[in-house]
JSON list of C-alpha atoms in Angstrom, two decimals:
[
{"chain": "A", "resi": 1, "resn": "MET", "atom": "CA", "xyz": [6.83, 7.39, 21.43]},
{"chain": "A", "resi": 2, "resn": "VAL", "atom": "CA", "xyz": [5.46, 5.89, 24.64]},
{"chain": "A", "resi": 3, "resn": "ASN", "atom": "CA", "xyz": [7.42, 2.66, 26.02]},
{"chain": "A", "resi": 4, "resn": "ASP", "atom": "CA", "xyz": [10.30, 2.73, 23.83]},
{"chain": "A", "resi": 5, "resn": "PRO", "atom": "CA", "xyz": [8.68, -0.15, 21.23]},
{"chain": "A", "resi": 6, "resn": "GLU", "atom": "CA", "xyz": [11.22, -2.15, 18.92]},
{"chain": "A", "resi": 7, "resn": "ILE", "atom": "CA", "xyz": [8.46, -2.14, 16.23]},
{"chain": "A", "resi": 8, "resn": "ILE", "atom": "CA", "xyz": [6.71, 1.05, 14.77]},
{"chain": "A", "resi": 9, "resn": "PHE", "atom": "CA", "xyz": [3.98, 0.95, 12.53]},
{"chain": "A", "resi": 10, "resn": "LEU", "atom": "CA", "xyz": [3.59, 3.76, 10.05]},
{"chain": "A", "resi": 11, "resn": "ASP", "atom": "CA", "xyz": [0.48, 3.77, 7.47]},
{"chain": "A", "resi": 12, "resn": "GLU", "atom": "CA", "xyz": [0.71, 6.52, 5.27]},
{"chain": "A", "resi": 13, "resn": "PRO", "atom": "CA", "xyz": [2.20, 8.91, 7.73]},
{"chain": "A", "resi": 14, "resn": "THR", "atom": "CA", "xyz": [2.94, 11.41, 5.10]},
{"chain": "A", "resi": 15, "resn": "THR", "atom": "CA", "xyz": [-0.44, 11.65, 3.00]},
{"chain": "A", "resi": 16, "resn": "GLY", "atom": "CA", "xyz": [-1.64, 15.20, 2.92]},
{"chain": "A", "resi": 17, "resn": "LEU", "atom": "CA", "xyz": [1.67, 16.78, 4.13]},
{"chain": "A", "resi": 18, "resn": "ASP", "atom": "CA", "xyz": [3.22, 19.90, 2.65]},
{"chain": "A", "resi": 19, "resn": "PRO", "atom": "CA", "xyz": [6.99, 19.00, 1.43]},
{"chain": "A", "resi": 20, "resn": "LEU", "atom": "CA", "xyz": [8.68, 20.74, 4.10]},
{"chain": "A", "resi": 21, "resn": "ALA", "atom": "CA", "xyz": [6.47, 18.97, 6.75]},
{"chain": "A", "resi": 22, "resn": "ARG", "atom": "CA", "xyz": [7.03, 15.56, 4.69]},
{"chain": "A", "resi": 23, "resn": "ARG", "atom": "CA", "xyz": [10.91, 16.07, 4.66]},
{"chain": "A", "resi": 24, "resn": "ASN", "atom": "CA", "xyz": [10.95, 16.90, 8.26]},
{"chain": "A", "resi": 25, "resn": "LEU", "atom": "CA", "xyz": [8.75, 13.47, 9.16]},
{"chain": "A", "resi": 26, "resn": "TRP", "atom": "CA", "xyz": [11.50, 11.70, 6.85]},
{"chain": "A", "resi": 27, "resn": "GLU", "atom": "CA", "xyz": [14.15, 13.13, 9.51]},
{"chain": "A", "resi": 28, "resn": "ILE", "atom": "CA", "xyz": [12.12, 11.92, 12.29]},
{"chain": "A", "resi": 29, "resn": "ILE", "atom": "CA", "xyz": [11.71, 8.40, 10.50]},
{"chain": "A", "resi": 30, "resn": "LYS", "atom": "CA", "xyz": [15.41, 8.26, 9.69]},
{"chain": "A", "resi": 31, "resn": "LYS", "atom": "CA", "xyz": [16.63, 9.03, 13.60]},
{"chain": "A", "resi": 32, "resn": "ILE", "atom": "CA", "xyz": [14.32, 6.12, 14.50]},
{"chain": "A", "resi": 33, "resn": "LYS", "atom": "CA", "xyz": [15.80, 3.87, 12.12]},
{"chain": "A", "resi": 34, "resn": "GLN", "atom": "CA", "xyz": [19.26, 4.65, 13.53]},
{"chain": "A", "resi": 35, "resn": "GLN", "atom": "CA", "xyz": [18.23, 3.75, 16.97]},
{"chain": "A", "resi": 36, "resn": "SER", "atom": "CA", "xyz": [17.87, 0.09, 15.49]},
{"chain": "A", "resi": 37, "resn": "LYS", "atom": "CA", "xyz": [13.97, 0.18, 15.69]},
{"chain": "A", "resi": 38, "resn": "THR", "atom": "CA", "xyz": [12.15, -1.62, 12.93]},
{"chain": "A", "resi": 39, "resn": "ILE", "atom": "CA", "xyz": [9.50, 0.54, 10.94]},
{"chain": "A", "resi": 40, "resn": "ILE", "atom": "CA", "xyz": [6.96, -0.99, 8.92]},
{"chain": "A", "resi": 41, "resn": "LEU", "atom": "CA", "xyz": [5.59, 1.75, 6.61]},
{"chain": "A", "resi": 42, "resn": "THR", "atom": "CA", "xyz": [2.98, 1.58, 4.22]},
{"chain": "A", "resi": 43, "resn": "THR", "atom": "CA", "xyz": [3.06, 4.23, 1.45]},
{"chain": "A", "resi": 44, "resn": "HIS", "atom": "CA", "xyz": [1.95, 4.83, -2.03]},
{"chain": "A", "resi": 45, "resn": "TYR", "atom": "CA", "xyz": [4.81, 7.14, -2.47]},
{"chain": "A", "resi": 46, "resn": "MET", "atom": "CA", "xyz": [7.48, 5.23, -4.11]},
{"chain": "A", "resi": 47, "resn": "GLU", "atom": "CA", "xyz": [10.15, 7.96, -3.60]},
{"chain": "A", "resi": 48, "resn": "GLU", "atom": "CA", "xyz": [9.67, 7.81, -0.01]},
{"chain": "A", "resi": 49, "resn": "ALA", "atom": "CA", "xyz": [9.79, 4.21, 0.04]},
{"chain": "A", "resi": 50, "resn": "GLU", "atom": "CA", "xyz": [12.90, 4.30, -2.16]},
{"chain": "A", "resi": 51, "resn": "LEU", "atom": "CA", "xyz": [14.47, 6.91, 0.28]},
{"chain": "A", "resi": 52, "resn": "LEU", "atom": "CA", "xyz": [13.43, 5.19, 3.55]},
{"chain": "A", "resi": 53, "resn": "CYS", "atom": "CA", "xyz": [13.21, 1.51, 3.17]},
{"chain": "A", "resi": 54, "resn": "ASP", "atom": "CA", "xyz": [16.11, -0.76, 3.39]},
{"chain": "A", "resi": 55, "resn": "HIS", "atom": "CA", "xyz": [13.60, -3.53, 2.35]},
{"chain": "A", "resi": 56, "resn": "VAL", "atom": "CA", "xyz": [10.27, -3.26, 0.19]},
{"chain": "A", "resi": 57, "resn": "ALA", "atom": "CA", "xyz": [7.35, -5.41, -0.66]},
{"chain": "A", "resi": 58, "resn": "ILE", "atom": "CA", "xyz": [5.57, -4.27, -3.74]},
{"chain": "A", "resi": 59, "resn": "MET", "atom": "CA", "xyz": [1.94, -5.32, -3.44]},
{"chain": "A", "resi": 60, "resn": "GLU", "atom": "CA", "xyz": [-1.11, -5.46, -5.43]},
{"chain": "A", "resi": 61, "resn": "ARG", "atom": "CA", "xyz": [-4.56, -6.25, -4.33]},
{"chain": "A", "resi": 62, "resn": "GLY", "atom": "CA", "xyz": [-3.06, -7.88, -1.11]},
{"chain": "A", "resi": 63, "resn": "ARG", "atom": "CA", "xyz": [-0.87, -10.06, -3.00]},
{"chain": "A", "resi": 64, "resn": "ILE", "atom": "CA", "xyz": [2.96, -9.54, -3.05]},
{"chain": "A", "resi": 65, "resn": "LEU", "atom": "CA", "xyz": [4.41, -8.87, -6.16]},
{"chain": "A", "resi": 66, "resn": "ALA", "atom": "CA", "xyz": [8.04, -8.32, -5.13]},
{"chain": "A", "resi": 67, "resn": "LEU", "atom": "CA", "xyz": [10.25, -8.30, -1.81]},
{"chain": "A", "resi": 68, "resn": "ASN", "atom": "CA", "xyz": [13.76, -7.69, -1.60]},
{"chain": "A", "resi": 69, "resn": "GLU", "atom": "CA", "xyz": [16.20, -4.98, -0.64]},
{"chain": "A", "resi": 70, "resn": "THR", "atom": "CA", "xyz": [15.24, -1.75, -2.71]},
{"chain": "A", "resi": 71, "resn": "HIS", "atom": "CA", "xyz": [18.31, -1.63, -4.79]},
{"chain": "A", "resi": 72, "resn": "LYS", "atom": "CA", "xyz": [17.89, -5.04, -5.70]},
{"chain": "A", "resi": 73, "resn": "LEU", "atom": "CA", "xyz": [14.27, -4.61, -6.75]},
{"chain": "A", "resi": 74, "resn": "ILE", "atom": "CA", "xyz": [15.70, -1.83, -8.97]},
{"chain": "A", "resi": 75, "resn": "GLU", "atom": "CA", "xyz": [18.43, -3.98, -10.46]},
{"chain": "A", "resi": 76, "resn": "ARG", "atom": "CA", "xyz": [15.86, -6.25, -11.81]},
{"chain": "A", "resi": 77, "resn": "ALA", "atom": "CA", "xyz": [14.08, -3.48, -13.69]},
{"chain": "A", "resi": 78, "resn": "LYS", "atom": "CA", "xyz": [13.87, -4.25, -17.42]},
{"chain": "A", "resi": 79, "resn": "TYR", "atom": "CA", "xyz": [15.90, -1.11, -18.07]},
{"chain": "A", "resi": 80, "resn": "PRO", "atom": "CA", "xyz": [17.97, -0.31, -14.75]},
{"chain": "A", "resi": 81, "resn": "TYR", "atom": "CA", "xyz": [19.84, 2.73, -16.60]},
{"chain": "A", "resi": 82, "resn": "ASN", "atom": "CA", "xyz": [18.76, 5.60, -18.15]},
{"chain": "A", "resi": 83, "resn": "ILE", "atom": "CA", "xyz": [20.20, 8.97, -20.07]},
{"chain": "A", "resi": 84, "resn": "LEU", "atom": "CA", "xyz": [18.21, 12.13, -20.81]},
{"chain": "A", "resi": 85, "resn": "PHE", "atom": "CA", "xyz": [19.79, 14.36, -23.24]},
{"chain": "A", "resi": 86, "resn": "ILE", "atom": "CA", "xyz": [19.08, 17.63, -25.25]},
{"chain": "A", "resi": 87, "resn": "ALA", "atom": "CA", "xyz": [20.91, 17.93, -28.67]},
{"chain": "A", "resi": 88, "resn": "ASP", "atom": "CA", "xyz": [20.37, 20.84, -30.95]},
{"chain": "A", "resi": 89, "resn": "LYS", "atom": "CA", "xyz": [21.61, 18.20, -33.84]},
{"chain": "A", "resi": 90, "resn": "VAL", "atom": "CA", "xyz": [20.80, 14.78, -34.58]},
{"chain": "A", "resi": 91, "resn": "ASP", "atom": "CA", "xyz": [22.94, 12.65, -36.35]},
{"chain": "A", "resi": 92, "resn": "LYS", "atom": "CA", "xyz": [21.31, 9.85, -37.77]},
{"chain": "A", "resi": 93, "resn": "LYS", "atom": "CA", "xyz": [24.57, 7.87, -38.20]},
{"chain": "A", "resi": 94, "resn": "ILE", "atom": "CA", "xyz": [24.91, 7.79, -34.40]},
{"chain": "A", "resi": 95, "resn": "PHE", "atom": "CA", "xyz": [21.43, 7.32, -33.65]},
{"chain": "A", "resi": 96, "resn": "GLU", "atom": "CA", "xyz": [21.61, 4.34, -35.83]},
{"chain": "A", "resi": 97, "resn": "LYS", "atom": "CA", "xyz": [24.75, 3.17, -33.83]},
{"chain": "A", "resi": 98, "resn": "ILE", "atom": "CA", "xyz": [22.68, 3.65, -30.59]},
{"chain": "A", "resi": 99, "resn": "THR", "atom": "CA", "xyz": [19.75, 1.76, -31.78]},
{"chain": "A", "resi": 100, "resn": "LYS", "atom": "CA", "xyz": [21.75, -1.38, -32.77]},
{"chain": "A", "resi": 101, "resn": "LEU", "atom": "CA", "xyz": [23.08, -1.53, -29.36]},
{"chain": "A", "resi": 102, "resn": "GLY", "atom": "CA", "xyz": [19.31, -2.44, -28.45]},
{"chain": "A", "resi": 103, "resn": "PRO", "atom": "CA", "xyz": [18.01, 0.49, -25.92]},
{"chain": "A", "resi": 104, "resn": "ASP", "atom": "CA", "xyz": [14.80, 1.92, -25.92]},
{"chain": "A", "resi": 105, "resn": "ILE", "atom": "CA", "xyz": [14.83, 5.45, -27.44]},
{"chain": "A", "resi": 106, "resn": "GLU", "atom": "CA", "xyz": [11.78, 7.95, -27.15]},
{"chain": "A", "resi": 107, "resn": "ASN", "atom": "CA", "xyz": [11.66, 11.75, -27.95]},
{"chain": "A", "resi": 108, "resn": "ILE", "atom": "CA", "xyz": [10.05, 13.04, -24.36]},
{"chain": "A", "resi": 109, "resn": "PHE", "atom": "CA", "xyz": [7.79, 15.78, -23.87]},
{"chain": "A", "resi": 110, "resn": "ALA", "atom": "CA", "xyz": [6.83, 15.93, -28.01]},
{"chain": "A", "resi": 111, "resn": "LYS", "atom": "CA", "xyz": [10.05, 18.14, -27.79]},
{"chain": "A", "resi": 112, "resn": "GLN", "atom": "CA", "xyz": [12.36, 18.16, -30.61]},
{"chain": "A", "resi": 113, "resn": "ASN", "atom": "CA", "xyz": [15.47, 17.00, -29.83]},
{"chain": "A", "resi": 114, "resn": "HIS", "atom": "CA", "xyz": [14.65, 16.04, -26.16]},
{"chain": "A", "resi": 115, "resn": "PHE", "atom": "CA", "xyz": [15.63, 12.36, -25.74]},
{"chain": "A", "resi": 116, "resn": "GLU", "atom": "CA", "xyz": [15.58, 9.69, -22.95]},
{"chain": "A", "resi": 117, "resn": "ILE", "atom": "CA", "xyz": [17.24, 6.31, -23.83]},
{"chain": "A", "resi": 118, "resn": "LYS", "atom": "CA", "xyz": [16.41, 3.45, -21.41]},
{"chain": "A", "resi": 119, "resn": "ILE", "atom": "CA", "xyz": [19.41, 0.80, -20.84]},
{"chain": "A", "resi": 120, "resn": "ASP", "atom": "CA", "xyz": [19.53, -2.87, -19.85]},
{"chain": "A", "resi": 121, "resn": "THR", "atom": "CA", "xyz": [23.40, -3.45, -18.93]},
{"chain": "A", "resi": 122, "resn": "LYS", "atom": "CA", "xyz": [26.20, -1.12, -17.53]},
{"chain": "A", "resi": 123, "resn": "GLU", "atom": "CA", "xyz": [28.32, -2.31, -20.79]},
{"chain": "A", "resi": 124, "resn": "LYS", "atom": "CA", "xyz": [25.55, -0.91, -22.93]},
{"chain": "A", "resi": 125, "resn": "LEU", "atom": "CA", "xyz": [25.43, 2.35, -20.83]},
{"chain": "A", "resi": 126, "resn": "ASP", "atom": "CA", "xyz": [29.04, 2.67, -21.34]},
{"chain": "A", "resi": 127, "resn": "LYS", "atom": "CA", "xyz": [29.02, 2.59, -25.16]},
{"chain": "A", "resi": 128, "resn": "THR", "atom": "CA", "xyz": [26.06, 4.51, -25.63]},
{"chain": "A", "resi": 129, "resn": "LEU", "atom": "CA", "xyz": [27.38, 7.38, -23.49]},
{"chain": "A", "resi": 130, "resn": "LYS", "atom": "CA", "xyz": [30.69, 7.58, -25.72]},
{"chain": "A", "resi": 131, "resn": "LEU", "atom": "CA", "xyz": [28.28, 7.92, -28.58]},
{"chain": "A", "resi": 132, "resn": "ILE", "atom": "CA", "xyz": [25.92, 10.22, -27.26]},
{"chain": "A", "resi": 133, "resn": "GLN", "atom": "CA", "xyz": [29.26, 12.73, -26.33]},
{"chain": "A", "resi": 134, "resn": "GLN", "atom": "CA", "xyz": [29.77, 12.69, -30.11]},
{"chain": "A", "resi": 135, "resn": "LEU", "atom": "CA", "xyz": [26.42, 14.34, -30.36]},
{"chain": "A", "resi": 136, "resn": "LYS", "atom": "CA", "xyz": [27.93, 16.85, -28.26]},
{"chain": "A", "resi": 137, "resn": "PRO", "atom": "CA", "xyz": [24.56, 17.42, -26.08]},
{"chain": "A", "resi": 138, "resn": "ASP", "atom": "CA", "xyz": [23.50, 20.59, -24.63]},
{"chain": "A", "resi": 139, "resn": "ILE", "atom": "CA", "xyz": [22.58, 18.71, -21.67]},
{"chain": "A", "resi": 140, "resn": "PHE", "atom": "CA", "xyz": [22.71, 15.26, -20.49]},
{"chain": "A", "resi": 141, "resn": "THR", "atom": "CA", "xyz": [21.98, 13.33, -17.21]},
{"chain": "A", "resi": 142, "resn": "VAL", "atom": "CA", "xyz": [22.77, 9.68, -16.75]},
{"chain": "A", "resi": 143, "resn": "GLY", "atom": "CA", "xyz": [20.70, 8.08, -14.31]},
{"chain": "A", "resi": 144, "resn": "LYS", "atom": "CA", "xyz": [19.29, 4.76, -12.55]},
{"chain": "A", "resi": 145, "resn": "THR", "atom": "CA", "xyz": [15.54, 3.53, -12.76]},
{"chain": "A", "resi": 146, "resn": "THR", "atom": "CA", "xyz": [13.80, 4.39, -9.79]},
{"chain": "A", "resi": 147, "resn": "LEU", "atom": "CA", "xyz": [11.12, 2.22, -7.64]},
{"chain": "A", "resi": 148, "resn": "GLU", "atom": "CA", "xyz": [8.25, 3.96, -8.98]},
{"chain": "A", "resi": 149, "resn": "ASP", "atom": "CA", "xyz": [9.16, 2.67, -12.60]},
{"chain": "A", "resi": 150, "resn": "VAL", "atom": "CA", "xyz": [9.68, -0.83, -11.08]},
{"chain": "A", "resi": 151, "resn": "PHE", "atom": "CA", "xyz": [6.10, -0.93, -9.38]},
{"chain": "A", "resi": 152, "resn": "ILE", "atom": "CA", "xyz": [4.59, 0.49, -12.70]},
{"chain": "A", "resi": 153, "resn": "GLU", "atom": "CA", "xyz": [6.59, -2.43, -14.46]},
{"chain": "A", "resi": 154, "resn": "LEU", "atom": "CA", "xyz": [5.44, -5.18, -12.10]},
{"chain": "A", "resi": 155, "resn": "THR", "atom": "CA", "xyz": [1.98, -3.92, -11.82]},
{"chain": "A", "resi": 156, "resn": "GLY", "atom": "CA", "xyz": [1.70, -3.40, -15.46]},
{"chain": "A", "resi": 157, "resn": "LYS", "atom": "CA", "xyz": [-0.76, -0.65, -14.83]},
{"chain": "A", "resi": 158, "resn": "THR", "atom": "CA", "xyz": [-1.31, 2.05, -17.47]},
{"chain": "A", "resi": 159, "resn": "ILE", "atom": "CA", "xyz": [-3.32, 5.21, -17.33]},
{"chain": "A", "resi": 160, "resn": "LYS", "atom": "CA", "xyz": [-6.39, 3.27, -19.51]},
{"chain": "A", "resi": 161, "resn": "GLU", "atom": "CA", "xyz": [-6.46, 0.73, -16.61]}
]
């Protein structure tokens, strides 16, 4: 970069790149950040913003809907935690207990016994995990919501719109 600038503007730098080229560019951006440079990055790829950015502004039609540190935006999501699991047998009594905790439960991918549970507090996450373990799931993963989920939540967009 000519003249060793303090501020670098990158407008959709990974658009059209294959996955390997995209990750290589991410490494270059990380190295630039390590030099204490300020990078202003515009992107439609929320995964990229979540990985590379310390602060994010979520915008719609030129208006800032949210501006904060990436992890703080994710924490303010309606459901910051999620559990995905597959269980051969579904015990209705355990599901009733999970439902009483108030999470959003859905059968995903229109597959039998594939579930996603979205949870709003750490306390409910802990209780729900104990109940799911009683189901003896074949597979389960615990995760957090993503910046993409937050973007969709804030913009309120659906495929129909």
